[in-house]
mmCIF file of C-alpha atoms in Angstrom:
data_model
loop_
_atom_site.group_PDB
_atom_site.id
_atom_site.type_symbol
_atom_site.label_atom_id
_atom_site.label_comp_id
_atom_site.label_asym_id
_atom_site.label_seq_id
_atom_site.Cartn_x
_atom_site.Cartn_y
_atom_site.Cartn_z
ATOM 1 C CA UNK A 1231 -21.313 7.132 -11.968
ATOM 2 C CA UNK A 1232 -19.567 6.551 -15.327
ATOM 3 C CA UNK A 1233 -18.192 9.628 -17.062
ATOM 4 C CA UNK A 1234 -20.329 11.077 -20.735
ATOM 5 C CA UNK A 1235 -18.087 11.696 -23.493
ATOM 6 C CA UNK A 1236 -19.312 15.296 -22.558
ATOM 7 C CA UNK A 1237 -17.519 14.870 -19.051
ATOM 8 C CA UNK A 1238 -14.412 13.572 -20.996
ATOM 9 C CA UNK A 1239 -13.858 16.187 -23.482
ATOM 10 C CA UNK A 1240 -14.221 18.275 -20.332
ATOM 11 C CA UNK A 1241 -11.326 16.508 -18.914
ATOM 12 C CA UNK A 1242 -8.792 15.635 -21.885
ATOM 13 C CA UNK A 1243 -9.615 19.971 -22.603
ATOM 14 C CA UNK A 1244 -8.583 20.864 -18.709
ATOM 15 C CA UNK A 1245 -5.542 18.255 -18.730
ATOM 16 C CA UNK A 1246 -4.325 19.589 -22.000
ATOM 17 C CA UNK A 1247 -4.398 22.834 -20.763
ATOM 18 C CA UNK A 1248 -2.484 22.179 -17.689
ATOM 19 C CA UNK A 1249 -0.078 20.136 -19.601
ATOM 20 C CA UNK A 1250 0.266 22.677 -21.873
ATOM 21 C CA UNK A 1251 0.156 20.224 -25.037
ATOM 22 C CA UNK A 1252 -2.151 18.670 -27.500
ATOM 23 C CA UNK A 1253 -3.701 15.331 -26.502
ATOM 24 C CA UNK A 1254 -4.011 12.716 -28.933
ATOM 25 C CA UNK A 1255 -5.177 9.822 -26.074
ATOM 26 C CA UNK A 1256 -7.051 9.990 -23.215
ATOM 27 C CA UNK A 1257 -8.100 6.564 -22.186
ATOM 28 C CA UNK A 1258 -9.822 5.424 -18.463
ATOM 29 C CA UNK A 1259 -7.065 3.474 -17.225
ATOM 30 C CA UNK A 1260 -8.405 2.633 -13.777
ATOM 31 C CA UNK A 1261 -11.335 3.441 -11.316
ATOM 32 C CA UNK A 1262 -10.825 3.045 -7.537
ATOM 33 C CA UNK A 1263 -13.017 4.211 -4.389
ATOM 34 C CA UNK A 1264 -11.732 7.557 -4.663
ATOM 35 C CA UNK A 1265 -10.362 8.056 -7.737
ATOM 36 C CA UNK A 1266 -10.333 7.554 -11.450
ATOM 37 C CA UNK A 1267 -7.008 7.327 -13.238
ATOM 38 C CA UNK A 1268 -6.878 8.169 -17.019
ATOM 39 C CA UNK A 1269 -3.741 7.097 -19.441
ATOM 40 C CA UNK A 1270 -2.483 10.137 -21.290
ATOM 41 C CA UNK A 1271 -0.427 10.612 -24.467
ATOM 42 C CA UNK A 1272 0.561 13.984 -26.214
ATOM 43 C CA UNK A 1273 1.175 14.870 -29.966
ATOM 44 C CA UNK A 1274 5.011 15.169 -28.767
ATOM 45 C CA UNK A 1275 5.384 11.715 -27.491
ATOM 46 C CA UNK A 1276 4.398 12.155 -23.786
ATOM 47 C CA UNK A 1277 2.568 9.827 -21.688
ATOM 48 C CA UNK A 1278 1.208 10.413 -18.727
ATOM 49 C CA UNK A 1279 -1.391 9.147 -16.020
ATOM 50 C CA UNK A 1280 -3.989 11.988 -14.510
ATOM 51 C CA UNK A 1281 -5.699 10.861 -11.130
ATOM 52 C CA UNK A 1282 -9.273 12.845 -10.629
ATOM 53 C CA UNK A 1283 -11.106 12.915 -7.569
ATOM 54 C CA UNK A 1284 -14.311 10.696 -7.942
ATOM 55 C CA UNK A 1285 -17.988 12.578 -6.914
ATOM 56 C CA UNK A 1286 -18.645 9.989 -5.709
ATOM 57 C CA UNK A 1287 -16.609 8.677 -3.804
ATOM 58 C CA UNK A 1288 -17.259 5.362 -2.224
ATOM 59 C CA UNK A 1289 -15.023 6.104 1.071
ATOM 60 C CA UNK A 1290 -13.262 9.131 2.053
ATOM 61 C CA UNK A 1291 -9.365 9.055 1.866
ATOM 62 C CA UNK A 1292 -6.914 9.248 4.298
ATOM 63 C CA UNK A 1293 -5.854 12.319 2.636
ATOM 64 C CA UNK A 1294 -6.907 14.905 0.043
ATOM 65 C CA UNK A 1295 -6.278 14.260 -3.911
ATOM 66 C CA UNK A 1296 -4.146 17.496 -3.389
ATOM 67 C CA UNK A 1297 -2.532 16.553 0.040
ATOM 68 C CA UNK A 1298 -1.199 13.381 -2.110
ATOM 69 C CA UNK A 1299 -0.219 15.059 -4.900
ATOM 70 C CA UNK A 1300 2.360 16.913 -2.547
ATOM 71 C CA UNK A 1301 3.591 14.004 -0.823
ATOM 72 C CA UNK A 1302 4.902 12.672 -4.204
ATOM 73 C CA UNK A 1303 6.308 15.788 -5.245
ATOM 74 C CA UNK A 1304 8.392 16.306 -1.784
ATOM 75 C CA UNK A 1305 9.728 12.154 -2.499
ATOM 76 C CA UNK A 1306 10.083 13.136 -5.975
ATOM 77 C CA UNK A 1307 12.583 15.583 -4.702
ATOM 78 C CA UNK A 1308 14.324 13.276 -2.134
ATOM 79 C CA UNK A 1309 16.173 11.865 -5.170
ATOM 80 C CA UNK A 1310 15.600 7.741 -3.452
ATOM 81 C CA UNK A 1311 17.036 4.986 -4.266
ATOM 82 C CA UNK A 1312 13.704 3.873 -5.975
ATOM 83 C CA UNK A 1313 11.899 6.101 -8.380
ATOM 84 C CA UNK A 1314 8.821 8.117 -7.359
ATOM 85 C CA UNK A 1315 6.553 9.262 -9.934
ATOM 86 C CA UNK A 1316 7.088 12.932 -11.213
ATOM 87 C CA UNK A 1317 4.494 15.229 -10.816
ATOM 88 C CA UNK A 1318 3.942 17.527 -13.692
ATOM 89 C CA UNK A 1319 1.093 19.571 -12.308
ATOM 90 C CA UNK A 1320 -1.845 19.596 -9.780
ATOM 91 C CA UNK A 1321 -4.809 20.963 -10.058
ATOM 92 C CA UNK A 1322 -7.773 22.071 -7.382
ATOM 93 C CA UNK A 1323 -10.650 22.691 -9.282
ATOM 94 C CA UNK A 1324 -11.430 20.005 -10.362
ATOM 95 C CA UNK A 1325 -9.025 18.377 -8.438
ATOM 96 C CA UNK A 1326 -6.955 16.273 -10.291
ATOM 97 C CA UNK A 1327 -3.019 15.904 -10.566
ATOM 98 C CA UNK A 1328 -0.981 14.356 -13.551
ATOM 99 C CA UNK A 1329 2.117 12.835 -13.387
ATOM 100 C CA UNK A 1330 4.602 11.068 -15.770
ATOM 101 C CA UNK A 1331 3.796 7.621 -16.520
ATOM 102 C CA UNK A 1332 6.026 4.862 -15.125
ATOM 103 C CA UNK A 1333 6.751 1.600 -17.552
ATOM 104 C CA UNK A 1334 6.220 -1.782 -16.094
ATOM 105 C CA UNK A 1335 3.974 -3.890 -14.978
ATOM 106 C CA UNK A 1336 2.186 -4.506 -11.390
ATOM 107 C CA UNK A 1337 4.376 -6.571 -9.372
ATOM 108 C CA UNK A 1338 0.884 -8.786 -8.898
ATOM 109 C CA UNK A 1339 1.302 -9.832 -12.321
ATOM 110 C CA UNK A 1340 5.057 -10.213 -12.579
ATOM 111 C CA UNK A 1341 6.088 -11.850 -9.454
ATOM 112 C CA UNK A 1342 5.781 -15.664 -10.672
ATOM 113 C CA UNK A 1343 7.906 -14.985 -13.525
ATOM 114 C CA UNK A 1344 10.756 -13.731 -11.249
ATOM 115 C CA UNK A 1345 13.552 -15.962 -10.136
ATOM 116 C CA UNK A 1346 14.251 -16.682 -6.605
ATOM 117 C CA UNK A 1347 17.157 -14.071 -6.862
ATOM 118 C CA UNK A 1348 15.163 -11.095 -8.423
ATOM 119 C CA UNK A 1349 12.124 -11.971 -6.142
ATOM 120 C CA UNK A 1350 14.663 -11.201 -3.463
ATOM 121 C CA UNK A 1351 16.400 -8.187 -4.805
ATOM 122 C CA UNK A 1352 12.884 -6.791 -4.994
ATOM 123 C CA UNK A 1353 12.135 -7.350 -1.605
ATOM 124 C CA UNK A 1354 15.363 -5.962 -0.141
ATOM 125 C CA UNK A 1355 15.092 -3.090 -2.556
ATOM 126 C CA UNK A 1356 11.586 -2.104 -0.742
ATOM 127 C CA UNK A 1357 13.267 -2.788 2.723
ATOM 128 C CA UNK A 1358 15.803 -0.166 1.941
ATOM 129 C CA UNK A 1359 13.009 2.326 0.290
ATOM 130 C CA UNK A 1360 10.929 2.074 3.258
ATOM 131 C CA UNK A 1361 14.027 2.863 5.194
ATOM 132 C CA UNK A 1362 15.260 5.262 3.181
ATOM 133 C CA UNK A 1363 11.303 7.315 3.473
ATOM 134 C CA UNK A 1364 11.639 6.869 7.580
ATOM 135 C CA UNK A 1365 15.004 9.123 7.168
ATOM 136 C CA UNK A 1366 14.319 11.459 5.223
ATOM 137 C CA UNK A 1367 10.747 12.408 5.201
ATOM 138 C CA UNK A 1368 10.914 14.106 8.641
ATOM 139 C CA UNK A 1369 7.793 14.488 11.028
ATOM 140 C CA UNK A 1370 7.626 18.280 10.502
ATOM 141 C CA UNK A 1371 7.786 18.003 6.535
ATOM 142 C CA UNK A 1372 4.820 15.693 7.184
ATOM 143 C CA UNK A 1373 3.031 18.108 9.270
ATOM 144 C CA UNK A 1374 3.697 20.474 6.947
ATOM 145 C CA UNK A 1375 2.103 19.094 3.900
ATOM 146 C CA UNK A 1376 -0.842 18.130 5.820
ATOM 147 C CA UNK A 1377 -0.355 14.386 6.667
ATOM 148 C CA UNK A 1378 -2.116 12.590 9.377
ATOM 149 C CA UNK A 1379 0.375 12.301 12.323
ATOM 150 C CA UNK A 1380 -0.720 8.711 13.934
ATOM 151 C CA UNK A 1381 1.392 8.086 17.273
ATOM 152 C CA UNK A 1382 -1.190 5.695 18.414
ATOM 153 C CA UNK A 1383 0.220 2.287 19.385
ATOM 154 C CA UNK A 1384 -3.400 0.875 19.290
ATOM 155 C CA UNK A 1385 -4.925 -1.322 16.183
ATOM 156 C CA UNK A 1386 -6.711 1.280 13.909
ATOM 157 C CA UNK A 1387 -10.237 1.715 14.662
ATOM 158 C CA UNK A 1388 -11.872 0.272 12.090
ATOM 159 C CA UNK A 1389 -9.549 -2.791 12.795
ATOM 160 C CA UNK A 1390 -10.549 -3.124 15.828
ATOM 161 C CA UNK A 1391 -14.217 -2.630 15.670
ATOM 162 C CA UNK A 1392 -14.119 -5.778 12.933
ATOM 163 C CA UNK A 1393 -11.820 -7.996 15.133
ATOM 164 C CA UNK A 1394 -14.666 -7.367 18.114
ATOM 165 C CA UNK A 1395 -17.601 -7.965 15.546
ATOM 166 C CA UNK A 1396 -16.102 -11.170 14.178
ATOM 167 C CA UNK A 1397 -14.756 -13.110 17.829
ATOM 168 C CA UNK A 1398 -18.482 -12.877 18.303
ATOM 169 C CA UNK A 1399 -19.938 -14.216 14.853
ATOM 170 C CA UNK A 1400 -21.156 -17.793 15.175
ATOM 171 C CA UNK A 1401 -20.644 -18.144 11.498
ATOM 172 C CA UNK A 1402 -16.739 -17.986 11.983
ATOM 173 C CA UNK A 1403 -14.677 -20.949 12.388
ATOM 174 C CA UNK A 1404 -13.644 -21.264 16.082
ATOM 175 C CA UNK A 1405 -10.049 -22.527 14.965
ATOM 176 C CA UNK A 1406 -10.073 -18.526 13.178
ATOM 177 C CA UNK A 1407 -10.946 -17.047 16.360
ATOM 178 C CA UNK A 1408 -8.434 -18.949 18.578
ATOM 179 C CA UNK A 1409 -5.832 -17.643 16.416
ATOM 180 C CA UNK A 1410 -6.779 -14.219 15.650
ATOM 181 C CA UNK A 1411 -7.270 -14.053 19.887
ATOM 182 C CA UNK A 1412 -3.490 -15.204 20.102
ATOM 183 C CA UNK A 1413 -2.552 -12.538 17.723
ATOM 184 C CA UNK A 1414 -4.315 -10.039 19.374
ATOM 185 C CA UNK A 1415 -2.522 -11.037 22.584
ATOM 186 C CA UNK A 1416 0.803 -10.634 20.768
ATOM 187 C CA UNK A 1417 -0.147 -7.693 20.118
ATOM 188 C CA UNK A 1418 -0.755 -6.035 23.170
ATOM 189 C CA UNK A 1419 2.491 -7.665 24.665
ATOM 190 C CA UNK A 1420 4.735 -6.090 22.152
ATOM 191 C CA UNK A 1421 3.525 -2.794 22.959
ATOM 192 C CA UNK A 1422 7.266 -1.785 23.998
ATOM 193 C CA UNK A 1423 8.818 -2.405 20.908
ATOM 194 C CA UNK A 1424 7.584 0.681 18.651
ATOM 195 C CA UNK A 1425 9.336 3.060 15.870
ATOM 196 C CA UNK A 1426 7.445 6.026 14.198
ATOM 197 C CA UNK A 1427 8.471 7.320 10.955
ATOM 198 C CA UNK A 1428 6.398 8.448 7.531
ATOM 199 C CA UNK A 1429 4.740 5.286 6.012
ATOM 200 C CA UNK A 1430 3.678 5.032 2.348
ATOM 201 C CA UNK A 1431 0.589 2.483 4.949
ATOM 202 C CA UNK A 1432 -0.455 1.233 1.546
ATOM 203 C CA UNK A 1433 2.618 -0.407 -0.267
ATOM 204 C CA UNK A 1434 1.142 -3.579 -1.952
ATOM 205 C CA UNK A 1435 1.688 -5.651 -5.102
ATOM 206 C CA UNK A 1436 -0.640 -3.458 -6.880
ATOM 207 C CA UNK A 1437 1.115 -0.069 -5.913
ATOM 208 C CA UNK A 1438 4.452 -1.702 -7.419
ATOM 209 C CA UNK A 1439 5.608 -1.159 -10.528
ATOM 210 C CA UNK A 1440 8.455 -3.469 -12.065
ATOM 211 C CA UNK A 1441 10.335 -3.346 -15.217
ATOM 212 C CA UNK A 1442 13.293 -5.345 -16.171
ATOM 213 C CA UNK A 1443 12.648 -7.304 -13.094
ATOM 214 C CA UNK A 1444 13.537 -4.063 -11.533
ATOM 215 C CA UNK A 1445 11.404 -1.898 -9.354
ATOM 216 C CA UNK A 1446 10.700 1.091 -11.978
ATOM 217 C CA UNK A 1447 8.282 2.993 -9.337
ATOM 218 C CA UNK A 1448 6.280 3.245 -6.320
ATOM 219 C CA UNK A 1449 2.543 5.037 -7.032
ATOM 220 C CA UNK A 1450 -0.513 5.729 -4.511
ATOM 221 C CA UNK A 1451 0.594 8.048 -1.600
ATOM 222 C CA UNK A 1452 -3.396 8.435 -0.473
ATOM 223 C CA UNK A 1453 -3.201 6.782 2.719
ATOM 224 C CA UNK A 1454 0.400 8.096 3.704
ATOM 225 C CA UNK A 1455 0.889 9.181 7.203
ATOM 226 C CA UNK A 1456 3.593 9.721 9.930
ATOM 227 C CA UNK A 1457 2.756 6.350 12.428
ATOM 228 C CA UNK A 1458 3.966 3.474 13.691
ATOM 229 C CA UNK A 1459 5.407 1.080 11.298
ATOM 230 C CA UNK A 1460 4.337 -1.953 12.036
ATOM 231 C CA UNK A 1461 1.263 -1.208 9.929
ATOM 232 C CA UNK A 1462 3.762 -0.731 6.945
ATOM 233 C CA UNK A 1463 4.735 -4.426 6.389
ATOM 234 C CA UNK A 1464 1.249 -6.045 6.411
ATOM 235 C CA UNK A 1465 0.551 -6.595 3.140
ATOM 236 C CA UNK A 1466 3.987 -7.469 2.184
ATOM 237 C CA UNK A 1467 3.365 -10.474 5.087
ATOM 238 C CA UNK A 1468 -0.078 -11.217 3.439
ATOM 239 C CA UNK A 1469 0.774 -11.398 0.201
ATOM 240 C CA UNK A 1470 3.914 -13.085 0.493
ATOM 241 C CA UNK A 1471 4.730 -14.901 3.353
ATOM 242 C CA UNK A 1472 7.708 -16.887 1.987
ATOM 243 C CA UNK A 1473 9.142 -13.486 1.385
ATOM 244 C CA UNK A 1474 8.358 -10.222 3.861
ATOM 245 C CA UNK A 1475 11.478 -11.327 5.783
ATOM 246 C CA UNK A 1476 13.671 -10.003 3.329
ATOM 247 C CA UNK A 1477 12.138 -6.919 2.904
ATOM 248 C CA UNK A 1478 12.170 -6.277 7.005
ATOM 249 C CA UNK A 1479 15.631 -7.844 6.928
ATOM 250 C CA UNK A 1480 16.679 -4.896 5.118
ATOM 251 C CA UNK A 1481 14.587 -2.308 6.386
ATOM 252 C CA UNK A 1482 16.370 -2.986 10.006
ATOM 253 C CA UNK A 1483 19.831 -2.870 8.678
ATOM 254 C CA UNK A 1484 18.990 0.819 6.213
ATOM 255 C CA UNK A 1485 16.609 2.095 9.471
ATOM 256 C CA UNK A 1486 18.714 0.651 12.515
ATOM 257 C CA UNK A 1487 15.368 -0.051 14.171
ATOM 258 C CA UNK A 1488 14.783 -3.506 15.284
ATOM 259 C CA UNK A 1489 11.580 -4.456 14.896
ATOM 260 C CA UNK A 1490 9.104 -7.485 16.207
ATOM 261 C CA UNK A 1491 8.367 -10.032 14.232
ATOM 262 C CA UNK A 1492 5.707 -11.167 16.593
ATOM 263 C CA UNK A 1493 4.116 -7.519 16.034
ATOM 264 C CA UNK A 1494 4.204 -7.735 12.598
ATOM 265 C CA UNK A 1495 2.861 -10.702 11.838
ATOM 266 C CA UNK A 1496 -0.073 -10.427 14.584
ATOM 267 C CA UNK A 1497 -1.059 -6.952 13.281
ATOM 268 C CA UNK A 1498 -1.222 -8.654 9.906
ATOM 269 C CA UNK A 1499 -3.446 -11.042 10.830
ATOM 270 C CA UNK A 1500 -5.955 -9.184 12.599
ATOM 271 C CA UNK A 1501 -5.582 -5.866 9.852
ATOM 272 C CA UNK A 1502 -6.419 -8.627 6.873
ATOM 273 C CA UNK A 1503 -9.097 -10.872 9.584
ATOM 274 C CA UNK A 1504 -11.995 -9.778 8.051
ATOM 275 C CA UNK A 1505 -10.877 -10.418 4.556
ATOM 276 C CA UNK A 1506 -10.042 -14.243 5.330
ATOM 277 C CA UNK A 1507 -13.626 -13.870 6.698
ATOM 278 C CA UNK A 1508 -15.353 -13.031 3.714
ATOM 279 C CA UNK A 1509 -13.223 -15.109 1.578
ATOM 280 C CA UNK A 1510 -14.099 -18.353 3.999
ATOM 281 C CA UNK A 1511 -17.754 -17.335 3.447
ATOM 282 C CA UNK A 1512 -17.604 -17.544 -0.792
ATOM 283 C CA UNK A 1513 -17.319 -20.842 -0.010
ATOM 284 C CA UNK A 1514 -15.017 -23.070 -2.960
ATOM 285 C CA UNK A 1515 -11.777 -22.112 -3.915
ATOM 286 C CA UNK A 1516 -11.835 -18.628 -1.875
ATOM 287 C CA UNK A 1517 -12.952 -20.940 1.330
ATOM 288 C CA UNK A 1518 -9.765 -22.974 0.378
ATOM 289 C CA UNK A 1519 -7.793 -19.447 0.162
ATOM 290 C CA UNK A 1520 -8.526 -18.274 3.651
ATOM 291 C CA UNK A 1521 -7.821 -21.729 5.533
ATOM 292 C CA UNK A 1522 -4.543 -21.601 3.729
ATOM 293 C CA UNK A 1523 -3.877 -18.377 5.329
ATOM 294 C CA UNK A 1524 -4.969 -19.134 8.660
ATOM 295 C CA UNK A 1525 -2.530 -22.211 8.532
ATOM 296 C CA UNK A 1526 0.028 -19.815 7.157
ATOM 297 C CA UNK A 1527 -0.154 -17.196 10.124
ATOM 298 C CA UNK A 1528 -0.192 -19.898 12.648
ATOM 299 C CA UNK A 1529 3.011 -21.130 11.696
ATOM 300 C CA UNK A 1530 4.625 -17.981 11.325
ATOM 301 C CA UNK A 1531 3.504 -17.426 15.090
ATOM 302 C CA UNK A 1532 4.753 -20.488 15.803
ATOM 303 C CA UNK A 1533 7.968 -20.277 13.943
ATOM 304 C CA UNK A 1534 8.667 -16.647 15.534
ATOM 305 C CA UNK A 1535 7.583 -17.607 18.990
ATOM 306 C CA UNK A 1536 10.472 -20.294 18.414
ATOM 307 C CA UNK A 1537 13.154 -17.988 17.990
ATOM 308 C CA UNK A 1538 12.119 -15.596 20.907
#
């Protein structure tokens, strides 16, 4: 449901109240399944992005609009080594929360512009970040704020229930099932080899910001939780392949855990399954996407299975 220009003048009056300054912008910058986020500017030069819970929503979140808000407040705080976005106020009714805008541009569209030596910096700047959030975001401030506390070794639910749906579908290749049967396998077998700490669970290209070929911020705590954190490097692995090792490389030496590759890459696998599903389905170029990534993922299997 699309907002009337009665619903925005509702809006730009509430955020410039809780800004406490004149608006001269208010522009829909972005609408996701739970959320709408609006660019802001003020008559003195400020700029600023608002995120407001969606009626209708088209999932629920892992956590409340409010509950998020918090989490990037207390990392705001931490003072880390990469910048957080700073929350300038929150609001419940409606429930909303602003926060100073952060220049750059989404890694997505800046990574092929990068040089092999900035692409890496990158990555071993996010190792250290997601480090740096294991140390200092403690369990209890977690619990605190009202984070889910995941200490299940297990696939998530959801996960699973698509990886059971899809070994049976007829319509999927039976060289995609072999694999994603292997992986599963791994899986289970590296049970032993776990570390919990407080996971961003949804750092992607998209929730990247970079400017100057520098990281500039780190946006979208929604799905944050205190789990296992395996489940934090799967996108980096999906996205890009050629590259995740860095970014675990220097998560192990900042964290002094030792992680599996054989876990991470396996969980990645299954976690993005269904999406190599649908993509093989589209048929054309998107059918050409998810074979590549199937042949991808088996090497990396094969090429960590190697060195085991």
């Amino acid at each position: 449901m699309e907002n009337t220009q009665a619903d925005l003048d509702k809006l730009k009056s509430h955020v410039q109240t809780s800004l406490g300054k004149e608006i001269n912008k208010l522009i829909l910058k972005g609408k996701g399944a739970v959320s709408m986020a609006y660019y802001v500017e003020t008559n003195d030069g400020g700029k600023y992005i608002v995120k407001q819970e969606r009626i209708d929503k088209e999932v629920e979140p892992q956590n409340d609009l409010i509950v998020e808000a918090k989490v990037a407040q207390q990392l705001y705080d931490l003072n880390l080594s990469v910048p957080i976005p700073h929350v300038v106020f929150v609001s419940e009714n409606p429930k909303m929360y602003g926060y100073e805008y952060i220049e750059g541009d989404l890694m997505r569209g800046i990574w092929e512009t990068l040089s092999e030596n900035e692409r890496v910096d990158i990555c071993t700047k996010l190792g250290y970040f997601h480090a740096e959030i294991g140390k200092k975001f403690t369990k209890e401030m977690a619990q605190t704020i009202g984070i889910k506390n995941d200490m299940s070794e297990d696939l998530h639910p959801e996960v699973s229930a698509d990886y059971k749906r899809l070994i049976l579908d007829a319509g999927v290749p039976e060289e995609f099932k072999s694999l994603v049967k292997e992986a599963k396998s791994i899986f289970e077998v590296t049970q032993d080899k776990l570390a919990y700490q407080f996971l961003h669970n949804d750092s992607h290209h998209e929730n990247i910001i970079i400017k100057d070929k520098k990281i500039s911020g780190i946006i979208d705590f929604g799905n944050a939780e205190y789990g296992e954190i395996t489940k934090e490097f799967s996108r980096y692995i999906r996205d890009f392949p050629e590259y995740f090792k860095y970014i675990v490389t220097a998560y192990e030496e900042e964290s002094g855990n030792k992680l599996s590759y054989e876990r991470l890459i396996s969980n990645a696998l299954i976690s993005g399954f269904i999406d190599i599903v649908e993509d093989y389905r589209k048929g054309g170029d998107d059918r050409l996407k998810a074979e590549k990534a199937i042949d991808t993922y088996k090497n990396l299997i094969q090429e960590t299975s190697k060195n085991t």
